Each structure stands twice: as structure tokens, then as C-alpha cells.
Tab-separated table of C-alpha atoms in Angstrom:
chain	number	residue	atom	x	y	z
A	1	PRO	CA	24.573	-48.517	-2.803
A	2	GLY	CA	24.278	-49.083	0.930
A	3	SER	CA	27.105	-49.765	3.336
A	4	PRO	CA	26.977	-52.489	5.961
A	5	GLY	CA	24.343	-51.451	8.433
A	6	GLY	CA	25.349	-53.033	11.736
A	7	PRO	CA	23.370	-55.781	13.482
A	8	GLY	CA	20.563	-55.893	10.892
A	9	GLY	CA	22.879	-56.529	7.943
A	10	ALA	CA	22.973	-54.227	4.939
A	11	ALA	CA	21.577	-50.708	5.202
A	12	PRO	CA	18.451	-49.960	3.156
A	13	ASN	CA	19.205	-49.168	-0.470
A	14	ASN	CA	18.235	-45.508	-0.764
A	15	ASP	CA	18.778	-45.620	-4.532
A	16	ALA	CA	15.765	-47.891	-5.067
A	17	VAL	CA	12.934	-46.178	-6.929
A	18	PRO	CA	9.819	-48.217	-6.219
A	19	LEU	CA	7.209	-45.453	-6.005
A	20	GLY	CA	8.552	-42.362	-7.683
A	21	VAL	CA	11.745	-41.115	-9.205
A	22	SER	CA	15.017	-39.721	-7.957
A	23	GLU	CA	15.604	-35.999	-7.755
A	24	ALA	CA	18.094	-36.274	-10.642
A	25	VAL	CA	15.429	-37.871	-12.855
A	26	VAL	CA	12.930	-35.145	-11.902
A	27	GLU	CA	15.497	-32.409	-12.659
A	28	LYS	CA	16.280	-33.955	-16.065
A	29	PHE	CA	12.549	-34.286	-16.814
A	30	VAL	CA	11.908	-30.621	-15.881
A	31	GLN	CA	14.892	-29.470	-17.966
A	32	GLN	CA	13.814	-31.484	-21.043
A	33	SER	CA	10.205	-30.289	-20.716
A	34	LEU	CA	11.207	-26.666	-20.226
A	35	THR	CA	13.598	-26.812	-23.197
A	36	GLY	CA	10.806	-28.186	-25.405
A	37	ALA	CA	8.359	-25.543	-24.219
A	38	ILE	CA	10.818	-22.647	-24.654
A	39	THR	CA	11.700	-23.921	-28.141
A	40	GLN	CA	8.005	-24.030	-29.060
A	41	PHE	CA	7.520	-20.521	-27.658
A	42	ALA	CA	10.587	-19.177	-29.504
A	43	ASN	CA	9.520	-20.766	-32.809
A	44	ASN	CA	5.806	-19.892	-32.635
A	45	GLY	CA	5.652	-16.840	-30.353
A	46	GLU	CA	3.209	-18.772	-28.159
A	47	LEU	CA	2.927	-21.893	-26.045
A	48	LYS	CA	-0.113	-24.127	-26.157
A	49	SER	CA	-1.156	-25.315	-22.695
A	50	ILE	CA	0.436	-28.729	-22.259
A	51	VAL	CA	1.383	-31.325	-19.685
A	52	TYR	CA	4.544	-33.392	-19.899
A	53	MET	CA	4.195	-36.737	-18.115
A	54	GLN	CA	7.117	-38.911	-16.971
A	55	PRO	CA	6.145	-42.510	-16.178
A	56	ALA	CA	7.905	-44.350	-13.342
A	57	GLY	CA	10.465	-46.959	-14.344
A	58	GLU	CA	13.689	-47.040	-16.287
A	59	GLY	CA	13.678	-46.122	-19.967
A	60	LYS	CA	10.026	-45.061	-20.134
A	61	GLU	CA	9.422	-42.210	-22.558
A	62	MET	CA	7.732	-39.045	-21.395
A	63	SER	CA	4.485	-38.137	-23.116
A	64	LEU	CA	2.777	-34.881	-23.990
A	65	ILE	CA	-0.876	-34.051	-23.328
A	66	GLY	CA	-2.533	-30.972	-24.829
A	67	ILE	CA	-4.820	-29.183	-22.341
A	68	GLU	CA	-5.665	-25.974	-24.198
A	69	LYS	CA	-9.237	-25.853	-22.836
A	70	GLY	CA	-8.185	-26.703	-19.255
A	71	PHE	CA	-7.974	-23.074	-18.137
A	72	GLU	CA	-11.217	-21.693	-19.626
A	73	GLY	CA	-13.095	-21.706	-16.316
A	74	PRO	CA	-13.547	-23.529	-12.988
A	75	GLU	CA	-15.494	-26.450	-14.505
A	76	ALA	CA	-13.032	-26.911	-17.378
A	77	ASN	CA	-10.118	-26.780	-14.927
A	78	GLN	CA	-11.750	-29.400	-12.680
A	79	GLN	CA	-12.538	-31.711	-15.625
A	80	CYS	CA	-8.984	-31.315	-16.924
A	81	CYS	CA	-7.581	-32.110	-13.484
A	82	GLU	CA	-9.748	-35.252	-13.193
A	83	PHE	CA	-8.657	-36.388	-16.679
A	84	LEU	CA	-4.977	-35.799	-15.856
A	85	ARG	CA	-5.227	-37.655	-12.524
A	86	LYS	CA	-6.818	-40.672	-14.254
A	87	HIS	CA	-4.248	-40.561	-17.061
A	88	ALA	CA	-1.454	-40.344	-14.476
A	89	ALA	CA	-2.806	-43.333	-12.528
A	90	ASP	CA	-3.405	-45.410	-15.680
A	91	ASN	CA	0.142	-44.723	-16.887
A	92	ASN	CA	1.953	-44.953	-13.539
A	93	ALA	CA	3.144	-41.343	-13.770
A	94	ALA	CA	6.006	-40.338	-11.503
A	95	ALA	CA	6.109	-36.676	-12.538
A	96	MET	CA	3.922	-34.218	-14.408
A	97	LEU	CA	4.826	-30.723	-15.548
A	98	THR	CA	1.924	-28.433	-16.477
A	99	LEU	CA	2.787	-25.407	-18.618
A	100	ALA	CA	0.468	-22.591	-19.655
A	101	GLU	CA	0.944	-19.053	-20.843
A	102	LYS	CA	-0.425	-16.546	-18.355
A	103	ARG	CA	-2.445	-14.849	-21.104
A	104	ASN	CA	-4.228	-18.174	-21.841
A	105	ILE	CA	-5.354	-18.743	-18.248
A	106	ALA	CA	-8.887	-17.471	-17.693
A	107	TYR	CA	-9.053	-19.640	-14.548
A	108	PRO	CA	-7.384	-19.742	-12.082
A	109	GLN	CA	-5.762	-16.322	-12.364
A	110	VAL	CA	-3.539	-17.009	-9.372
A	111	TRP	CA	-1.452	-13.848	-9.801
A	112	LYS	CA	-4.410	-11.473	-9.289
A	113	GLU	CA	-4.666	-9.477	-6.064
A	114	LYS	CA	-1.259	-10.621	-4.838
A	115	SER	CA	1.105	-8.264	-3.062
A	116	LYS	CA	4.238	-7.078	-4.846
A	117	SER	CA	6.304	-9.217	-2.455
A	118	LYS	CA	4.484	-12.374	-3.640
A	119	TRP	CA	4.031	-11.523	-7.365
A	120	LYS	CA	6.825	-9.241	-8.461
A	121	TRP	CA	5.742	-8.855	-12.102
A	122	GLY	CA	3.258	-6.334	-13.417
A	123	GLU	CA	-0.285	-7.196	-14.437
A	124	ARG	CA	0.686	-6.856	-18.119
A	125	GLU	CA	3.799	-9.039	-17.875
A	126	ASN	CA	3.403	-12.073	-20.108
A	127	GLY	CA	4.977	-15.357	-19.171
A	128	ILE	CA	4.653	-19.079	-18.729
A	129	LEU	CA	3.471	-20.694	-15.496
A	130	MET	CA	4.998	-24.120	-14.862
A	131	GLN	CA	3.757	-26.506	-12.195
A	132	LEU	CA	5.623	-29.671	-11.238
A	133	ASP	CA	3.878	-32.543	-9.483
A	134	ALA	CA	6.278	-35.417	-8.716
A	135	LEU	CA	6.406	-38.508	-6.576
A	136	THR	CA	9.829	-38.821	-5.000
A	137	ALA	CA	11.726	-42.053	-4.499
A	138	ALA	CA	10.815	-41.777	-0.820
A	139	GLY	CA	7.160	-41.858	-1.810
A	140	SER	CA	6.250	-38.284	-0.931
A	141	ALA	CA	4.578	-35.824	-3.296
A	142	GLU	CA	6.551	-32.775	-4.359
A	143	ARG	CA	5.064	-29.614	-5.878
A	144	LYS	CA	6.872	-26.648	-7.333
A	145	VAL	CA	5.735	-23.706	-9.424
A	146	TRP	CA	7.822	-21.373	-11.588
A	147	PHE	CA	7.093	-18.283	-13.650
A	148	VAL	CA	9.065	-17.741	-16.850
A	149	PRO	CA	8.665	-14.059	-17.793
A	150	THR	CA	8.396	-13.380	-21.523
A	151	GLY	CA	7.963	-9.598	-21.520
A	152	THR	CA	5.015	-7.268	-21.950
A	153	SER	CA	4.729	-7.590	-25.737
A	154	ASN	CA	3.957	-10.644	-27.827
A	155	GLY	CA	7.039	-12.351	-29.176
A	156	GLY	CA	9.129	-11.432	-26.139
A	157	LYS	CA	12.170	-13.498	-25.211
A	158	PRO	CA	11.727	-15.946	-22.330
A	159	GLY	CA	13.678	-15.072	-19.199
A	160	ALA	CA	15.001	-17.438	-16.560
A	161	PRO	CA	12.425	-19.452	-14.604
A	162	VAL	CA	11.726	-18.013	-11.135
A	163	GLU	CA	10.415	-20.386	-8.471
A	164	ILE	CA	7.305	-19.031	-6.744
A	165	ASP	CA	5.180	-20.314	-3.860
A	166	ALA	CA	3.334	-23.465	-5.009
A	167	ASP	CA	0.576	-23.004	-2.430
A	168	GLN	CA	-0.199	-19.523	-3.763
A	169	PHE	CA	0.425	-19.972	-7.504
A	170	ALA	CA	-0.495	-23.551	-8.482
A	171	ILE	CA	-2.613	-23.572	-11.643
A	172	MET	CA	-3.912	-27.110	-11.026
A	173	PRO	CA	-4.822	-28.989	-7.854
A	174	PRO	CA	-2.324	-31.766	-6.986
A	175	LEU	CA	-2.231	-34.209	-9.909
A	176	LEU	CA	-0.328	-37.095	-8.315
A	177	ARG	CA	-1.417	-38.799	-5.113
């Protein structure tokens, strides 16, 4: 809700969500997606590569897209990205969260040849890479990447998500434009 804005009348309503979604909606979407992914990992000892998609607009249900083959190589990753971009445009997506287990990513292995200050986990550390692409209410694109360590052995317990540099560790090119 805006307050009176002087000579021009009412101030712009910053709560309007014409293009994207509010930060609160994005946070809720990330939390719900992460909870679903961690539950799947805990129940099955693995996480299939998936994308959660949140359409713009009130009351729209998020959807799930399986992308298990999307990390098999450069061509597969590019085709997957193109498919996801088209799906996002066709469905008016406001946010997408890509999740993949590190051990299932043949390409791009973004953690390789990184300094210890950039990638603080060992080469054998298993975990889940999460990439958020969101359109904010202001109309700008937001990208974040997290790593959820799961230990060095299969069936490890997921740790807390750690935000890492999106420019260095994104596992997909930008999905929303």
C-alpha cells in the first residue's frame, strides 16, 4: 500500500506483481521446493534431477519437470535449457529452481578446478546443487546457487544449504529472461 505521494497523487504501489513475484513468494517457493527435494533424497537416498517451476499470478500451482538427461553433456544441457526456457515462457514462469545431485552432473562440472576459497568441499563430497532463476516484482532477473552437502558416502544426511557464487557455479544458463 502506497502513501500519498505529493503533487502527483498516490505513490506507486510497490506491492504490485505484474512481471514477477515478490521476494516472500520466491522464498516460500524455494523453501517448498527444497523441502520436497530433501524429503525425496532422505526417502530414496538419491535425488533425480528436477526443476520446480512457479508460474506468475496468485494461486497458481508450482509444477515439477524431470530433467535427468539434462546434465549428460554440453548438447544435452543446451537442449534441456532450450526446453526449459520455452516451457517457462509458455507457462508464464516467475521462478524456476533447478536441482541436481553433484554425482549426476557429467556436464557442467562447475566445481572442478576451483580454489579452496571458492569451493570449500572436497572432490568426493556428495551434495545437491540448486539454482534459482526468478523474475522479481521489479522486473529484474535474480539468480542464486546453493550447495547442499550430503557427505562422502551414499545415503548421507543433507546439511544446510550454502549459497555459492552464481556466476561461478550455475549448472544451467539463465532460464528466465
